[in-house]
mmCIF file of C-alpha atoms in Angstrom:
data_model
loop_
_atom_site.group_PDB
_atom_site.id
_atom_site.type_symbol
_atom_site.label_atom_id
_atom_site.label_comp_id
_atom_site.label_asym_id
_atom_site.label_seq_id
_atom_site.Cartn_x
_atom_site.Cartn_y
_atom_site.Cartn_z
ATOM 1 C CA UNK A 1 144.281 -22.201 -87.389
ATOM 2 C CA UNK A 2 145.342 -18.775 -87.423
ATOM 3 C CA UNK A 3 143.468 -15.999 -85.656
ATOM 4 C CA UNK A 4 142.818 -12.762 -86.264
ATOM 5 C CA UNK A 5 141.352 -10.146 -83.839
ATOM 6 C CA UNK A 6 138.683 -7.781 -85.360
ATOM 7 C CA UNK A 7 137.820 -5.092 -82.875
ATOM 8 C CA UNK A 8 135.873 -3.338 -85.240
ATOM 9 C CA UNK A 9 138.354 -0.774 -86.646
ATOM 10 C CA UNK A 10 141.512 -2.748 -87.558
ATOM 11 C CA UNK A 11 143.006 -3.266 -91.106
ATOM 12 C CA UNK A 12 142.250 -7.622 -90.848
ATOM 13 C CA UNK A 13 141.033 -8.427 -94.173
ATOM 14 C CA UNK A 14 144.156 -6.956 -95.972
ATOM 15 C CA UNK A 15 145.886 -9.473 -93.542
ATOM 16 C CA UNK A 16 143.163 -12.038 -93.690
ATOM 17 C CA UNK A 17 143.590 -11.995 -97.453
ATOM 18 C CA UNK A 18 147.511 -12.120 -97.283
ATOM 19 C CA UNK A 19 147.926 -15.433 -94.338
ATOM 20 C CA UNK A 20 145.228 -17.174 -96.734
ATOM 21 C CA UNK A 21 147.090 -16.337 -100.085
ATOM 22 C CA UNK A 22 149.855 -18.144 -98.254
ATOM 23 C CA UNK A 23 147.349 -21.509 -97.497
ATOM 24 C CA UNK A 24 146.980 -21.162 -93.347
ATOM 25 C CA UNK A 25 143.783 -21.438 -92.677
ATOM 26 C CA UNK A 26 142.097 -18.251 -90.852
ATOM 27 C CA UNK A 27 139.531 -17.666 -88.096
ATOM 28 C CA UNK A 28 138.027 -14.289 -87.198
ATOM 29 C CA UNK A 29 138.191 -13.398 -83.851
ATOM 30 C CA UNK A 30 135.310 -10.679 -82.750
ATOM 31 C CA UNK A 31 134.538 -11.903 -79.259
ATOM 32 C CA UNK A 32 135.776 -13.920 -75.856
ATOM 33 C CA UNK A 33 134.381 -17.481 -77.810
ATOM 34 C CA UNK A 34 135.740 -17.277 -80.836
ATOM 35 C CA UNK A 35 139.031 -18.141 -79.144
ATOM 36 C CA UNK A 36 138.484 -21.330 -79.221
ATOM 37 C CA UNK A 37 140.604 -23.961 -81.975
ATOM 38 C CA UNK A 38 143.297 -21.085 -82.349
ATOM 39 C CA UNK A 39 146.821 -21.998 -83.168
ATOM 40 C CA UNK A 40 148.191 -18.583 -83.152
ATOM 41 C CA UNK A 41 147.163 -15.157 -83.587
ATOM 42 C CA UNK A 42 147.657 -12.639 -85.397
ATOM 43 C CA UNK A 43 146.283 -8.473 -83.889
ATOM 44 C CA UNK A 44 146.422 -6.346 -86.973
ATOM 45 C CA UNK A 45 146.088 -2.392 -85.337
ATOM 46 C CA UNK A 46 145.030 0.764 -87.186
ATOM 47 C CA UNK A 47 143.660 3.774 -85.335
ATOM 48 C CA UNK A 48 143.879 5.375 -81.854
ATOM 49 C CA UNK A 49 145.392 3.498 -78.873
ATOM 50 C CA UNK A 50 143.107 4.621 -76.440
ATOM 51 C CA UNK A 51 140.193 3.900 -78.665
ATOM 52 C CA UNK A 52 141.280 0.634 -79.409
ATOM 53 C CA UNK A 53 142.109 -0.137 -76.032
ATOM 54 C CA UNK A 54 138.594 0.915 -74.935
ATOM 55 C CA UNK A 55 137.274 -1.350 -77.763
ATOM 56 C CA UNK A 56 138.926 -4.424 -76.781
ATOM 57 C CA UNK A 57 138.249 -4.482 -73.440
ATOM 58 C CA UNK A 58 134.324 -3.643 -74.052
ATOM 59 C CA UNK A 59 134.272 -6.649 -76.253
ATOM 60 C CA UNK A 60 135.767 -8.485 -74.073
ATOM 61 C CA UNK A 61 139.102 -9.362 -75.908
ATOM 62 C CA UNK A 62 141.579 -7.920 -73.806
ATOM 63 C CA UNK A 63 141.582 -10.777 -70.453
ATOM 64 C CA UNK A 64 141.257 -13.167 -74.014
ATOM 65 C CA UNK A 65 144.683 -11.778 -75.577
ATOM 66 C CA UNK A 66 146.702 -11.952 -72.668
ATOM 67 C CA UNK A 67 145.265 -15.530 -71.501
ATOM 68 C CA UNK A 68 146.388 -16.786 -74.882
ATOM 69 C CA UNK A 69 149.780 -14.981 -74.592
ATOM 70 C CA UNK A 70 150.530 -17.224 -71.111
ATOM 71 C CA UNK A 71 149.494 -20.197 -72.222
ATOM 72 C CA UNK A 72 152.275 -19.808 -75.019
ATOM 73 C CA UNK A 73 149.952 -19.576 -78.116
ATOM 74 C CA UNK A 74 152.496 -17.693 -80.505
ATOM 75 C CA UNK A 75 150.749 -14.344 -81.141
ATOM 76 C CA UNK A 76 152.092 -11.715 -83.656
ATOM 77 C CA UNK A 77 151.078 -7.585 -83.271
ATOM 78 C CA UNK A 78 151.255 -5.352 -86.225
ATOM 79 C CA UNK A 79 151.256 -1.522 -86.173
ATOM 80 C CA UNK A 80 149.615 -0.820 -83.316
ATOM 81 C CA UNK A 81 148.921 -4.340 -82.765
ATOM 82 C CA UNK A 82 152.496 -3.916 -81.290
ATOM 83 C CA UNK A 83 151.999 -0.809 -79.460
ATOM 84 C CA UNK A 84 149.155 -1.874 -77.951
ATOM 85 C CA UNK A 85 151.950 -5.117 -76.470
ATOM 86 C CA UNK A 86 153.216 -2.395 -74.328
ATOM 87 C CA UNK A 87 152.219 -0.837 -70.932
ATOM 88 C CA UNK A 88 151.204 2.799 -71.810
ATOM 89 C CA UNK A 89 150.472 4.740 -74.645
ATOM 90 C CA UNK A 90 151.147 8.468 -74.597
ATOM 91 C CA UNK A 91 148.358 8.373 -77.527
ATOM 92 C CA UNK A 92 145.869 10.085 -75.470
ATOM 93 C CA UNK A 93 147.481 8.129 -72.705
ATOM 94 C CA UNK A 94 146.322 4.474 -72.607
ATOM 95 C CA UNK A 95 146.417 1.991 -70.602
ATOM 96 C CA UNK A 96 147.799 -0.820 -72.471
ATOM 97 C CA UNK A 97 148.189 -4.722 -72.379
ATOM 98 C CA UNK A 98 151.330 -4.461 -70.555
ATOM 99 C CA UNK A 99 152.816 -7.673 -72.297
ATOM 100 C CA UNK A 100 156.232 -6.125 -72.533
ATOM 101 C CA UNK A 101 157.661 -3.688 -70.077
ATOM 102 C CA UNK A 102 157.612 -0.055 -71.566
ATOM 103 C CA UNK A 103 156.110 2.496 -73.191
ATOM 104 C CA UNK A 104 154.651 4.164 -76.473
ATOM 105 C CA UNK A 105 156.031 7.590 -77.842
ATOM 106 C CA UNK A 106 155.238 10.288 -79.981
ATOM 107 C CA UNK A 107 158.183 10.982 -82.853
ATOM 108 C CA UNK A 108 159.655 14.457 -82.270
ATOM 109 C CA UNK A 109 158.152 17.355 -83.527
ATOM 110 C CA UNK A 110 161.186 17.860 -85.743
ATOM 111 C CA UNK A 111 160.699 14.506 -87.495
ATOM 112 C CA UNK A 112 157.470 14.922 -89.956
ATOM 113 C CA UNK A 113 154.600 12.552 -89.061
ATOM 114 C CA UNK A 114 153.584 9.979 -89.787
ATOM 115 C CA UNK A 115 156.557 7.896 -90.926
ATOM 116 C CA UNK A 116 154.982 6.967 -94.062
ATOM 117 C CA UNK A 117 156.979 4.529 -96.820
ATOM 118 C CA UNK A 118 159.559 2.162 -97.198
ATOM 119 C CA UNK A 119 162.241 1.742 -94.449
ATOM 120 C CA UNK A 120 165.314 -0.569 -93.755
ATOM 121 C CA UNK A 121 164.815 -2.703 -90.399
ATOM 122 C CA UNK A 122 168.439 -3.600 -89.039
ATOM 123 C CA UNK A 123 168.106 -7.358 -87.473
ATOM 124 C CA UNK A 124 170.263 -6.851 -84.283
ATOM 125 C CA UNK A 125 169.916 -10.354 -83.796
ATOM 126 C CA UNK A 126 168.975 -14.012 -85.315
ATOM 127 C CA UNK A 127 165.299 -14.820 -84.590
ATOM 128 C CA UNK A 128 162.798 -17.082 -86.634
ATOM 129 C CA UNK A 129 160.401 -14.360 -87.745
ATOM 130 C CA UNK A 130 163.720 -13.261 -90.306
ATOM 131 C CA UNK A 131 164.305 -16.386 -91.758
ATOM 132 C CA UNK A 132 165.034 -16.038 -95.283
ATOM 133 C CA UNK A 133 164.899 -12.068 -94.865
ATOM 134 C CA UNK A 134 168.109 -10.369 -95.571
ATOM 135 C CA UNK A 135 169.439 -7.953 -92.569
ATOM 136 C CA UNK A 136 168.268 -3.748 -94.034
ATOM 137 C CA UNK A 137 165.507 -5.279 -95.973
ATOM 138 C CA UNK A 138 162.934 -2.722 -96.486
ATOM 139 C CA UNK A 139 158.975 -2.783 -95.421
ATOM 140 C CA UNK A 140 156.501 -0.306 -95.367
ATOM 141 C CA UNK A 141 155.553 1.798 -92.716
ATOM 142 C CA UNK A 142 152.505 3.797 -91.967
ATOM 143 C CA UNK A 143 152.718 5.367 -87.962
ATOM 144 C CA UNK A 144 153.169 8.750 -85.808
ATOM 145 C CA UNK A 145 154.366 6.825 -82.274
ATOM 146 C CA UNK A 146 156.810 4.167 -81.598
ATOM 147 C CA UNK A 147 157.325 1.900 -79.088
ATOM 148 C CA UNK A 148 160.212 1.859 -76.312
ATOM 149 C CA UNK A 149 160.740 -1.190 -74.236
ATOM 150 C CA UNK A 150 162.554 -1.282 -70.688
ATOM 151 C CA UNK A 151 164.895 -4.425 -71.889
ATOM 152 C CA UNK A 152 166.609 -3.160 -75.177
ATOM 153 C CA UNK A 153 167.144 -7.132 -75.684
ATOM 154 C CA UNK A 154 163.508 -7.288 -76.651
ATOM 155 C CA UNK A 155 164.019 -5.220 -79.295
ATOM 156 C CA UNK A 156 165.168 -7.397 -82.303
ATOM 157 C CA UNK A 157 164.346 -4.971 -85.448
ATOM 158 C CA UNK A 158 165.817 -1.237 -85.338
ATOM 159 C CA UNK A 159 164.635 1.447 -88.412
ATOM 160 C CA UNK A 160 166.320 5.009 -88.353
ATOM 161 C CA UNK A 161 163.858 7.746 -88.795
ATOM 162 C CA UNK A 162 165.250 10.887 -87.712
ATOM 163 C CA UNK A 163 166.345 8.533 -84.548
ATOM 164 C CA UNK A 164 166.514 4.678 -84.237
ATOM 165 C CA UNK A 165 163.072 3.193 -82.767
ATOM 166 C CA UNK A 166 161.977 -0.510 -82.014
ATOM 167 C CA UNK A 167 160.116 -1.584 -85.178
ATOM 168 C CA UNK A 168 160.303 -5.459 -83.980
ATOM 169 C CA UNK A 169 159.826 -6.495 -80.514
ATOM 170 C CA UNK A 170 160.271 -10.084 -79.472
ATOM 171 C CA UNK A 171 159.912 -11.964 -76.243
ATOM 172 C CA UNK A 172 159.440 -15.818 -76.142
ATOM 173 C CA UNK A 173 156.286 -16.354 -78.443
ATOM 174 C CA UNK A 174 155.133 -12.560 -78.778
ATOM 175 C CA UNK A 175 156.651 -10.807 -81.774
ATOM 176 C CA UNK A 176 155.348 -7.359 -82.772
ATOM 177 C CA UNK A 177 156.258 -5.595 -86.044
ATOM 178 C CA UNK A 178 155.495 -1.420 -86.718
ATOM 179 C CA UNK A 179 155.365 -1.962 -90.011
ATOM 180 C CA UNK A 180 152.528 -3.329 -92.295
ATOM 181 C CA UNK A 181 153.632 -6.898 -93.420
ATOM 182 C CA UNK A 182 150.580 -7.037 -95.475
ATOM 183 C CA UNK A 183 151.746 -4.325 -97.309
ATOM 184 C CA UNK A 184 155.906 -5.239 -97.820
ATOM 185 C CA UNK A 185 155.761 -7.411 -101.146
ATOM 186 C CA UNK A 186 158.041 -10.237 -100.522
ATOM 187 C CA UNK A 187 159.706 -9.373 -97.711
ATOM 188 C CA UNK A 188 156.343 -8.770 -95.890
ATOM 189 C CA UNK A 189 154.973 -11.929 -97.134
ATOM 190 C CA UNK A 190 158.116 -13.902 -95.982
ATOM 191 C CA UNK A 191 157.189 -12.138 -92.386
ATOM 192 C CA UNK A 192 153.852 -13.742 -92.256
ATOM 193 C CA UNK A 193 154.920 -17.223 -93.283
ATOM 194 C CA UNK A 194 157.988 -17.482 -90.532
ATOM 195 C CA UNK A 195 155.311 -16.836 -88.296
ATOM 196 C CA UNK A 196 152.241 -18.526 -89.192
ATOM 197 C CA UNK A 197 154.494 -21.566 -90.898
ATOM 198 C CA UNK A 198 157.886 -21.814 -88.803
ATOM 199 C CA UNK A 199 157.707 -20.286 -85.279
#
């Protein structure tokens, strides 16, 4: 059973729709209980970090998430679903779930925001979650901050805008992807069956 978390503001039923077009079954996952009978889990983020933040830990989710994350359940964070993986957020500086050492930044004011479209992620290294995903293949991206962890050996996926930033994170069975799987055709698709299938 695959679960998704649904804090209330999150993009989950474009990502609902996508791990059942692919036949895993799905559970919605709103509050502390509904943990229960979970294989895996999917966090699909969209919106504020400190917002979010403050969200999951009224309802109770975030003790929940990182419970599930040391007890090994394989657990997958998209957008800010991945940002939120990290320490701190300088979004309105949040306290995150400090799952991976490191922190959240804003692009430079050089680079126009948000990184909107289809990018190339460069695989630095072999990991489940690209099986049968050529290295540059392209996803689509929808986000104004990036993520920046201490150990540059988490970071797995690399995409060049205006600089190279972390778009895939990976440490033993957390993965966390900027872009929006959900919305990468194949390629995206092919994301979401490594993990909920194969890892």
């Amino acid at each position: 059973m695959i679960g998704i978390i649904d804090y209330g503001a999150g993009n989950l039923h474009s990502v609902e729709k996508a791990v059942i077009k692919l036949d895993f079954p799905t559970k919605i996952i709103a509050e502390p209980r509904d943990f229960t009978g979970i294989d895996k889990i999917i966090f699909p983020g969209v919106g504020n970090a400190r917002k979010t933040m403050e969200m999951i830990r009224f309802h109770g989710l975030d003790d929940k998430i990182t419970e599930a994350i040391k007890a090994g359940i394989p657990f997958l964070g998209i957008c800010l679903g991945m940002q939120l993986l990290m320490e701190y957020s300088k979004e309105n500086d949040a306290d995150c779930l400090s799952i991976f050492e490191g922190a959240v930044y804003p692009f430079q004011k050089s680079i126009k925001v948000p990184h909107m479209g289809w990018n190339e992620v460069h695989q630095k290294r072999q990991h489940p979650i690209f099986r049968n995903i050529p290295n540059k293949s392209d996803f689509y991206f929808v986000h104004s901050f990036y993520v920046k962890p201490n150990d540059e050996s988490d970071a797995i996926g690399i995409t060049d805008y205006g600089q190279d930033f972390c778009s895939v994170i990976a440490k033993d069975n957390v993965i966390g992807v900027q872009f929006h799987p959900e919305k990468s055709a194949e390629a995206g698709l092919t994301i979401l069956e490594n993990f909920c299938g194969n890892f």
